[in-house]
Amino acid sequence: MTVRLLDTLTGEQRDLVPLEPGHVRVYSCGPTVYGPAHIGNFRSFLFADLLVRHLRYRGYRVTWVMNITDIDDKIIRGAAASGEGIDELAERWTARFLDDARTLRMTTPDVLPRATRHIPEIVALVSTLLEKGHAYRTDDGSIFFRIASWPAYGQLARLDPTQLRVGERVEADEYAKDDVRDFAIWKGPKPGEPSWETAIGAGRPGWHIECSAMSMKHLGESFDVHTGGVDLIFPHHEDEIAQSEAATGHEFVRTWLHCAHLQMGGEKMAKSTGNIARVEEVLAQGVSARALRYALLAVHYRAPLTYSDESLAAATAAIERLDAALLALAGYREDRSDDPTLPEALEAARTAFGAALDDDLNVSPALAALFDLVRVVNRRIDARAMSTADAARAASVINELDAVLGIGPDGTSESLEPALQAMLDARASAREARDWAASDRLRDELAAAGIVVEDSRDGQRWRRAERVPDG
Ligand SMILES: [Zn+2]
């Protein structure tokens, strides 16, 4: 079992070999918090969630960082329009984003760093770029990255270097995608705009630099996987590579993954065109959050996904099939010998499911493996061909696979790394045996691994500890 991922930069499918053995470090470009995210944004976040869940299922320790852009032109304009401070506005929309993310059962990233809480790191990175001659100042106190100083510029987006128009400057974050120019890494102070007094002068960070500074702070100068939507390839990720590698002198990211657009009514879902649907609006139509999650995950991340009433209806039907099977299994009692063919069927489903996701998160055959298993199990339920214990075994495998997908009826389902699950199981046994010393020791060991265990009347519950308090 090796996870293989298609890297946008090289165009090659490569084996995932973590830079630090057993530990995969993942960075995802997160939301700009000036309004509610739309479900096209969530498609991109949920594919990263699927990646993280699958890697944990495969036994990797994963550190997942997703930034919150809490300072940019749109936030400044939004705050001016609503009469709020930018912090207040960003706070409000960050809370909304996290609400929507929880509703869609997105795993909470281990770190949710905010740009305004990382000014020192950003300033340090800009200083290095200035010292190394990759950046220059302009009269208004802004600092630009000099694309001419970085010959590799354009590789990710496969731009023709002779087509690059170098040296032009823009002051806004919002420039047309087909324009290639020196870009602002630090914006000089302007009346009415927030600004920080720093060693490189007064001003505020540009958008691209925040992702370089925060990913390298929380994951190291080189890390394994960087995700985002295809619209971020250029210029955002191209700029991230240039400024990070120019500053450190080594490879920034091993594997780049980009999620295709969500389409609705034949057009790409985008805030700029107003062709959008938001989580709240979809749920108000009576669609369940699980069906919406399923609809956003059910197509391979690199393929455009059409969002429609039909795709939601198909998602709803799939969820109902899954629920019905789990309900039937939970109530199934049959006093007979075990079905000798069941273990093989369960193992085949598990193998097919894992192999599909190992293959660049190929979700369609993974879903097919899960629903084939549901069919296999339903046939045995109808024929009363399993024992009571068989039914429990089948339910346990369905739940195991669903913990990677997060579409099942158990809202708290999330995959725990197998080694940690084993410790959790051992602790449950220790408690049953009233071996409190062993139970406490295992709780401490789990805590050291970032898993908080709480005991309730229904047994133990676990959650991932929040790691960095600056989020
Ligand atoms: Zn970013």
PDB file of C-alpha atoms and ligand atoms in Angstrom, residues 29 211 236 240, ligand 1:
ATOM      1  CA  CYS A  29      -5.072  27.616   1.180  1.00  0.00           C
ATOM      2  CA  CYS A 211       0.859  31.539   2.764  1.00  0.00           C
ATOM      3  CA  HIS A 236      -0.986  32.617  -6.014  1.00  0.00           C
ATOM      4  CA  GLU A 240       4.381  31.166  -3.216  1.00  0.00           C
TER       5      GLU A 240
HETATM    6 ZN    ZN B   1      -2.580  30.442  -0.094  1.00  0.00          ZN
END
